Tab-separated table of C-alpha atoms and ligand atoms in Angstrom:
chain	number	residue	atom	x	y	z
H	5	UNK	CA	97.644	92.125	116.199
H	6	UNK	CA	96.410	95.230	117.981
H	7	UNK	CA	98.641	98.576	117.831
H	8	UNK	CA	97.341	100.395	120.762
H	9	UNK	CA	100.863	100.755	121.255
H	10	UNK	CA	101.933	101.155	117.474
H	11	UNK	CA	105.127	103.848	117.371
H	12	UNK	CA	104.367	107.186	115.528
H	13	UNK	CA	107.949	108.229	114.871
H	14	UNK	CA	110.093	106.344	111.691
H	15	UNK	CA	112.878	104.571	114.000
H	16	UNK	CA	115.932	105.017	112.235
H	17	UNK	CA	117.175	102.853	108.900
H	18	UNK	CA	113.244	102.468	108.472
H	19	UNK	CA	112.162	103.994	104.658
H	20	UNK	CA	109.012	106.283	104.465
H	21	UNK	CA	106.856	103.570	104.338
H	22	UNK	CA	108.111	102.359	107.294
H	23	UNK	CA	109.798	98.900	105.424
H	24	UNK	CA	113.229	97.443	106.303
H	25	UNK	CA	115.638	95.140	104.754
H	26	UNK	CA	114.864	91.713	105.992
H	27	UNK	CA	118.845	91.329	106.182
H	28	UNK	CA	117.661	87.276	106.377
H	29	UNK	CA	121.651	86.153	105.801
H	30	UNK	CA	122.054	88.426	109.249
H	31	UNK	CA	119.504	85.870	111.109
H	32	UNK	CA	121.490	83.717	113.889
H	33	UNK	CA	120.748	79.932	113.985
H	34	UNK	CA	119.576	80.602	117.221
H	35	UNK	CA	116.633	82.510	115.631
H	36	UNK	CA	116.318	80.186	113.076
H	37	UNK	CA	115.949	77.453	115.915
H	38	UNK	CA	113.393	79.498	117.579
H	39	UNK	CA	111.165	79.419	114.055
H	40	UNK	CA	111.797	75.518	113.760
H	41	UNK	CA	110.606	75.174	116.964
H	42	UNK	CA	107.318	76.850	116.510
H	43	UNK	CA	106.749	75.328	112.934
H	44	UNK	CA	107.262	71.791	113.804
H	45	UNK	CA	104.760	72.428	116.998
H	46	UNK	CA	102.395	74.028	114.559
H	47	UNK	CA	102.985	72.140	111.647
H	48	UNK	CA	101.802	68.491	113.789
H	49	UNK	CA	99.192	70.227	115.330
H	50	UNK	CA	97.414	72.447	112.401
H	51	UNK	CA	96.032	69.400	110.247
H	52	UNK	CA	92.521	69.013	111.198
H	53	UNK	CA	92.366	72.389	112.886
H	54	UNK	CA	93.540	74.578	110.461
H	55	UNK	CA	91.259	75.235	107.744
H	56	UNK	CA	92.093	74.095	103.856
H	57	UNK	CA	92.835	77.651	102.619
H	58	UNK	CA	95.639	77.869	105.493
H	59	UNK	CA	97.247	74.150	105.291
H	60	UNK	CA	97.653	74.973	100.939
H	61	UNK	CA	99.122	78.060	101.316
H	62	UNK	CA	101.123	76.626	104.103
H	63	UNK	CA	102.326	74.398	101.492
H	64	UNK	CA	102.618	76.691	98.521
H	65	UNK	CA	104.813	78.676	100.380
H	66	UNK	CA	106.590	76.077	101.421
H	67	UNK	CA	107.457	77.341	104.813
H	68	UNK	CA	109.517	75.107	105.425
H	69	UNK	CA	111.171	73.947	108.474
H	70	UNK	CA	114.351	74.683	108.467
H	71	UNK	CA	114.392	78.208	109.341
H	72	UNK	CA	113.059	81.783	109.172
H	73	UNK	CA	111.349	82.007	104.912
H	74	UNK	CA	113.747	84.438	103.493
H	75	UNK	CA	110.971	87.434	102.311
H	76	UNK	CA	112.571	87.551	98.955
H	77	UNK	CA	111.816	83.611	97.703
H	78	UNK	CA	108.238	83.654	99.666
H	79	UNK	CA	107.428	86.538	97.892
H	80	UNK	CA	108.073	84.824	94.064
H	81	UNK	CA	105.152	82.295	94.383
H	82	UNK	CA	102.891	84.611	96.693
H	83	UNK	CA	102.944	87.267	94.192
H	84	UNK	CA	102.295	84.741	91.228
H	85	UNK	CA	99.481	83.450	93.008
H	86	UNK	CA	97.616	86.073	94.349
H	87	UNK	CA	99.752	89.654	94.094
H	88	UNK	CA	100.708	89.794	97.151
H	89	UNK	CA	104.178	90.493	98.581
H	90	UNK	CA	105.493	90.548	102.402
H	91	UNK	CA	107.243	93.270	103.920
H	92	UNK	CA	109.490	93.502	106.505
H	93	UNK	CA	109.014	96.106	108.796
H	94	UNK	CA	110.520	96.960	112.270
H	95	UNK	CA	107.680	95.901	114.389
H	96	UNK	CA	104.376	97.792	115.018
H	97	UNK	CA	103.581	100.411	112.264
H	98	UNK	CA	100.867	103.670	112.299
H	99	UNK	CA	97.725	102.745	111.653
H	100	UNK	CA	97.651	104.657	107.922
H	101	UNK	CA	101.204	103.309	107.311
H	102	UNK	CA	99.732	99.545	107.821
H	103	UNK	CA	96.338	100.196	106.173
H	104	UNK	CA	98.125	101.677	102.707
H	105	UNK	CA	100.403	98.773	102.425
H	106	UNK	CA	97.392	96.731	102.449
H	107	UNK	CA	95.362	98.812	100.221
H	108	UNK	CA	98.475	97.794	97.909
H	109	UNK	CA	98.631	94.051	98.042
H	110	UNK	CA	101.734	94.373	100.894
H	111	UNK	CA	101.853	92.804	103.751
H	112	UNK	CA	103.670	94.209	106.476
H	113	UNK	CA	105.539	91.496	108.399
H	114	UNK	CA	107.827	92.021	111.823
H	115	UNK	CA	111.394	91.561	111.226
H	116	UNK	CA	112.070	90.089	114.407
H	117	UNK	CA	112.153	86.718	115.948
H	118	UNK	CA	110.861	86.179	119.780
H	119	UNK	CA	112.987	84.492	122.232
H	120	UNK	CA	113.031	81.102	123.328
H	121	UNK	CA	111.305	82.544	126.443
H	122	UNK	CA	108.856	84.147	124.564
H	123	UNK	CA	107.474	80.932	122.769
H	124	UNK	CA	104.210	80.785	124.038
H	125	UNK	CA	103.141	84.577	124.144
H	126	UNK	CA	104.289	87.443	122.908
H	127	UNK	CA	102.388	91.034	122.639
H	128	UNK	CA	103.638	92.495	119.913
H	129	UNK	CA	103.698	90.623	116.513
H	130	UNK	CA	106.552	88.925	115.705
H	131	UNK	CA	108.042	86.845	111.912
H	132	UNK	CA	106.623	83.916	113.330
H	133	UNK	CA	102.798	85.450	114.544
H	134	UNK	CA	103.272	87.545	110.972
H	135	UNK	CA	104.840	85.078	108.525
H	136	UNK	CA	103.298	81.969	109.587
H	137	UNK	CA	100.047	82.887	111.001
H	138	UNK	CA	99.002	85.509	108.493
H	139	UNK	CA	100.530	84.766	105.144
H	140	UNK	CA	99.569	81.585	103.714
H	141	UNK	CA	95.686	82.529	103.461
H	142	UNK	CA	97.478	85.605	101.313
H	143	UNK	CA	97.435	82.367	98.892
H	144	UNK	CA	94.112	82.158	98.946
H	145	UNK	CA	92.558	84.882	95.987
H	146	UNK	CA	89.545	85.479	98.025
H	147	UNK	CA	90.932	86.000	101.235
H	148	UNK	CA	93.526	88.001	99.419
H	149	UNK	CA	90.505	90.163	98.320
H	150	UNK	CA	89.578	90.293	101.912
H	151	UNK	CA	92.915	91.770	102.783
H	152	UNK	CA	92.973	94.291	100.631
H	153	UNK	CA	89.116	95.385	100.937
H	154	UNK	CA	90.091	95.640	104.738
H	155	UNK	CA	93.270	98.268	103.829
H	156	UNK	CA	91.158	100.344	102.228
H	157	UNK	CA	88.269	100.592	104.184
H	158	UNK	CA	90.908	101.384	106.810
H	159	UNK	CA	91.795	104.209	105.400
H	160	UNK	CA	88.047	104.997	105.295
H	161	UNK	CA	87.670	104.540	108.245
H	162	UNK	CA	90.618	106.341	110.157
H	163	UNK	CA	88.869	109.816	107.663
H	164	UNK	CA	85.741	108.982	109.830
H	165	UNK	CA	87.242	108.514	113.172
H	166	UNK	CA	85.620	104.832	113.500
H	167	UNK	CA	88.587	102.324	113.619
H	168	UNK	CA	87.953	100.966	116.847
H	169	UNK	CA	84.569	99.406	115.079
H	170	UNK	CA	86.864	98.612	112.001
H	171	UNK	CA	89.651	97.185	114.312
H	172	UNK	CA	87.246	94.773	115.705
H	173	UNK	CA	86.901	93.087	112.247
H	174	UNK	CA	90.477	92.727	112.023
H	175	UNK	CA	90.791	91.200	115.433
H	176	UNK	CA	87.628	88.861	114.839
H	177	UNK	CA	88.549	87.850	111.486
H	178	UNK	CA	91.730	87.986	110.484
H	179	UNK	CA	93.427	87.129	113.629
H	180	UNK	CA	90.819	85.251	115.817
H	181	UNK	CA	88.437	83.749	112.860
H	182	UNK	CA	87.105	80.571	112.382
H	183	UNK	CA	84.920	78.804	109.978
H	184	UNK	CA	82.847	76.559	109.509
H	185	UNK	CA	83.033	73.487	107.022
H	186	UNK	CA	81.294	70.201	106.515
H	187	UNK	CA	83.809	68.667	109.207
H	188	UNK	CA	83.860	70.961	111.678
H	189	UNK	CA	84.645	74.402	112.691
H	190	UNK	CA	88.582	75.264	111.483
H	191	UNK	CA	90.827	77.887	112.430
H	192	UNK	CA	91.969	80.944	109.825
H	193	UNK	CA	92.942	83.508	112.095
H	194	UNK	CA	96.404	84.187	112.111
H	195	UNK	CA	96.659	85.179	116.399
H	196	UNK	CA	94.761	81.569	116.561
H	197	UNK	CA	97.139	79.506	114.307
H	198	UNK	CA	100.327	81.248	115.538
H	199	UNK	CA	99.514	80.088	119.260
H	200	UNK	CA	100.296	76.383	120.118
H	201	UNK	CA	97.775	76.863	123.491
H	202	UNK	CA	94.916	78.553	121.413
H	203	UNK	CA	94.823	76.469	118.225
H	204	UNK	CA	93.578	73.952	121.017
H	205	UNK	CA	91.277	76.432	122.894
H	206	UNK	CA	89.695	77.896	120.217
H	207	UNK	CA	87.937	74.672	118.833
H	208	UNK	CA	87.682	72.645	121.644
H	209	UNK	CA	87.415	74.021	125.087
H	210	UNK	CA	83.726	74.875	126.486
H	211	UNK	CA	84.976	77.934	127.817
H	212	UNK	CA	84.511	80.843	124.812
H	213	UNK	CA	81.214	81.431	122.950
H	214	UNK	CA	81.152	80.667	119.295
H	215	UNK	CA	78.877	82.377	117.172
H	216	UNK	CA	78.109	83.148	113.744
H	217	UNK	CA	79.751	85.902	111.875
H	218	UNK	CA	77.448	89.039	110.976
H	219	UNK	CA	79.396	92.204	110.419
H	220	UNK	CA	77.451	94.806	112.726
H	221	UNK	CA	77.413	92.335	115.719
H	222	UNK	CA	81.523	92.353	115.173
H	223	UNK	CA	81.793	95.874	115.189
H	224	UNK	CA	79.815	96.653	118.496
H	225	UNK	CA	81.703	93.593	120.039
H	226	UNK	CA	85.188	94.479	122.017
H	227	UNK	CA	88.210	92.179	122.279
H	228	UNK	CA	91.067	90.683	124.388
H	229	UNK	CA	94.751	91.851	123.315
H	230	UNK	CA	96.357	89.837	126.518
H	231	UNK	CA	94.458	86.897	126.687
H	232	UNK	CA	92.171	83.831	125.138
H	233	UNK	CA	89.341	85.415	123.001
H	234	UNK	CA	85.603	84.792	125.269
H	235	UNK	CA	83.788	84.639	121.841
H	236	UNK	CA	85.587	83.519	118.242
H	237	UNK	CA	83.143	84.480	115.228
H	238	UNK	CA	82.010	81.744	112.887
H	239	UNK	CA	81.920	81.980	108.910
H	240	UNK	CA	80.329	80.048	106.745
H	241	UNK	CA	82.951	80.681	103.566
H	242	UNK	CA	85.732	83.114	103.003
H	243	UNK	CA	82.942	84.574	100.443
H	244	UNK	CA	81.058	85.537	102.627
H	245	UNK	CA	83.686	87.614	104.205
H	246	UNK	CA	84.729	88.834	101.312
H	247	UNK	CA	80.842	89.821	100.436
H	248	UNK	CA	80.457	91.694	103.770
H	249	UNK	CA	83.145	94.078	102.378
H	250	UNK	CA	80.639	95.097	99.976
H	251	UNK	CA	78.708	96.504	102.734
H	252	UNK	CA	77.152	100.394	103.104
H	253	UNK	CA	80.049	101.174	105.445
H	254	UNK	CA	78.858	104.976	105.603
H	255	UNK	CA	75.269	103.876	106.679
H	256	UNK	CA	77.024	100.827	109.080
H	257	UNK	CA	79.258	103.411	110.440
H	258	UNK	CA	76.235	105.964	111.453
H	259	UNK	CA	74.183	103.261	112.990
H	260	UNK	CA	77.686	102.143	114.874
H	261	UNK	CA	78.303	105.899	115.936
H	262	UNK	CA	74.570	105.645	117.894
H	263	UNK	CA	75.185	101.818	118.918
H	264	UNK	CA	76.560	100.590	122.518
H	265	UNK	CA	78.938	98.090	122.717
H	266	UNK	CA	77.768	94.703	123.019
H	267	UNK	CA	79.461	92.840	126.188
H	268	UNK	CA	82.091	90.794	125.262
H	269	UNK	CA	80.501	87.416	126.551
H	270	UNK	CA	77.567	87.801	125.818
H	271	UNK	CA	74.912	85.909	123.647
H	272	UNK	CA	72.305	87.730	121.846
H	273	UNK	CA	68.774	86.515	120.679
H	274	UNK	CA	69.513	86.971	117.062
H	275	UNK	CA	73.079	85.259	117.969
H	276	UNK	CA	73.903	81.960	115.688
H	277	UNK	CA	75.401	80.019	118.306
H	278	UNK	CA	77.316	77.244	117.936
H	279	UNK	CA	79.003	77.030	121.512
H	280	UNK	CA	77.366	78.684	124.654
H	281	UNK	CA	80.414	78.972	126.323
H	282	UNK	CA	80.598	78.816	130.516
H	283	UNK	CA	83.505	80.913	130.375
H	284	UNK	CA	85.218	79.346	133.366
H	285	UNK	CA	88.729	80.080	131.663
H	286	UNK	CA	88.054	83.847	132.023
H	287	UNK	CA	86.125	83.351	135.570
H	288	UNK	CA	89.447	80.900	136.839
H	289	UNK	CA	91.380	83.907	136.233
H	290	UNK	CA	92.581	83.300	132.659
H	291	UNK	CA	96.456	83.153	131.744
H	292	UNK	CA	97.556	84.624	134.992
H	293	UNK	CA	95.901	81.645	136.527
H	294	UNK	CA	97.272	79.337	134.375
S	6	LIG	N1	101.364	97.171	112.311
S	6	LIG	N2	103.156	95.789	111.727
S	6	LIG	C1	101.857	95.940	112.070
S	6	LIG	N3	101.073	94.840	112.192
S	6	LIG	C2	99.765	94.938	112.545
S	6	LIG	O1	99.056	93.922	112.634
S	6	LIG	C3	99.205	96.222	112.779
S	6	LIG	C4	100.049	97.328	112.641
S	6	LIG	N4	99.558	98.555	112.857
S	6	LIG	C5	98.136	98.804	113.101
S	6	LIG	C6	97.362	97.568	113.326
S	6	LIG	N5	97.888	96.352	113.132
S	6	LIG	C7	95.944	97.656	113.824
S	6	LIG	O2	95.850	98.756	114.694
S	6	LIG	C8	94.951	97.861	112.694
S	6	LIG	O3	94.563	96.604	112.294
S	6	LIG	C9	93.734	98.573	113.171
S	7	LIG	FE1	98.450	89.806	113.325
């Protein structure tokens, strides 16, 4: 999720670090019912769309579907298999605040739970978008290696100044990734997978452009925070994300620095494309039209 809007003072009962309590015995079954919702919709909808990595960790985890994971039992087997541990935090954190806990194998997580009216969309990240769309690839050691190459180049990159470029390889990986396997393109990103409406859009409508992942091409490329995505980025393996980590970031970031953005729909020459999209969603007005 994007933190244009991320708070910059602790709100109260928050630690340093900005973590909570999950308090998960304080949930109401009303929350709970919200979660069950959103898991059984996902849950019938995700095989065949979500990619392996996603649908095993999904498992692992055993998210299951009778209620809101409580942090502290998710966390036995997520640590076990790959380090990691989730954290519950009030909502939106600082930038350095989010980018340290990932440096350290912690994933920040929202505390809250939308509300039934919220189902469908919500801005700001909540359990659900957090829990169940980002933490199961935690599961998976590479992309777990991802995660925590991304924290600290974060903190790189906030010394230099240049988080918008790193920001856009968060939002085109990590929440709107896809990748491509012998059957098909399949979803990992987290904003994807969360989202009943764009698990379906993502893959299958002709409206976004689909193109293949290359790191500098992210960077220059903006993104929505209130709508669809006009172009999801393509990878061929979580490898070769985790390989692009091991980029010259200092020489990426100079040739960024003199670089203009690349419009956000369109398709370049050097451009692997897999869908030339029309983008009649965006040009019918996009959710507002819906
Ligand atoms: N805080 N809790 C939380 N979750 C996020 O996804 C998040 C954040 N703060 C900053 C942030 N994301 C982004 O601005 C960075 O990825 C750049
Ligand atoms: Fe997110």
């Amino acid at each position: 999720m994007s933190a244009d809007h991320a708070n910059t003072s602790l709100p109260p009962g928050a630690r340093p670090d900005w973590t909570i309590d999950q308090g998960w015995d304080r949930y109401t079954a009303a929350e709970h019912e919200v979660w069950i919702t959103l898991y059984e919709r996902q849950a019938a909808l995700l095989p065949g769309r979500a990619c392996d990595a996603f649908l095993k960790g999904l498992d692992a985890l055993d998210l299951h579907r009778t209620g809101i994971p409580d942090f502290a039992r998710i966390n036995e087997e997520l640590r076990r298999l790959t380090g990691w541990t989730v954290v519950a935090v009030p909502g939106l954190v600082p930038d350095e605040v989010f980018f340290e806990h990932l440096a350290n194998r912690r994933f920040p997580a929202g505390q809250f739970v939308r509300k039934p009216d919220e189902l469908d969309y919500l801005q700001e990240p909540d359990i659900f978008h957090d829990v169940f769309g980002h933490v199961p690839m935690l599961t998976d050691p590479v992309f777990a290696d991802y995660m925590q190459a991304y924290g600290e180049g974060g903190l790189r990159a906030l010394g230099r100044g240049q988080l918008h470029n790193l920001a856009r390889l968060y939002w085109y990986t990590v929440e709107f990734g896809l990748l491509e396997t012998p059957q098909g393109l399949r979803i990992y990103g987290a904003g994807i997978v969360s989202s009943r409406s764009e698990s379906i859009f993502a893959l299958d409508d002709p409206s976004p452009n689909r193109l293949g992942f290359d790191l500098e091409r992210v960077m220059r490329t903006p993104y929505r925070i209130d709508d669809f995505q006009q172009v999801y980025f393509v990878v061929p393996s979580l490898q070769a994300l985790l390989d692009a980590t091991l980029a010259d970031f200092d020489a990426l970031y100079r040739r960024l620095q003199a670089a203009s953005d690349i419009p956000i729909d369109a398709v370049l020459a050097e451009d692997k494309v897999f869908t030339r999209g029309d983008q009649t969603y965006v040009l019918r007005g996009g959710r507002s039209a819906a």
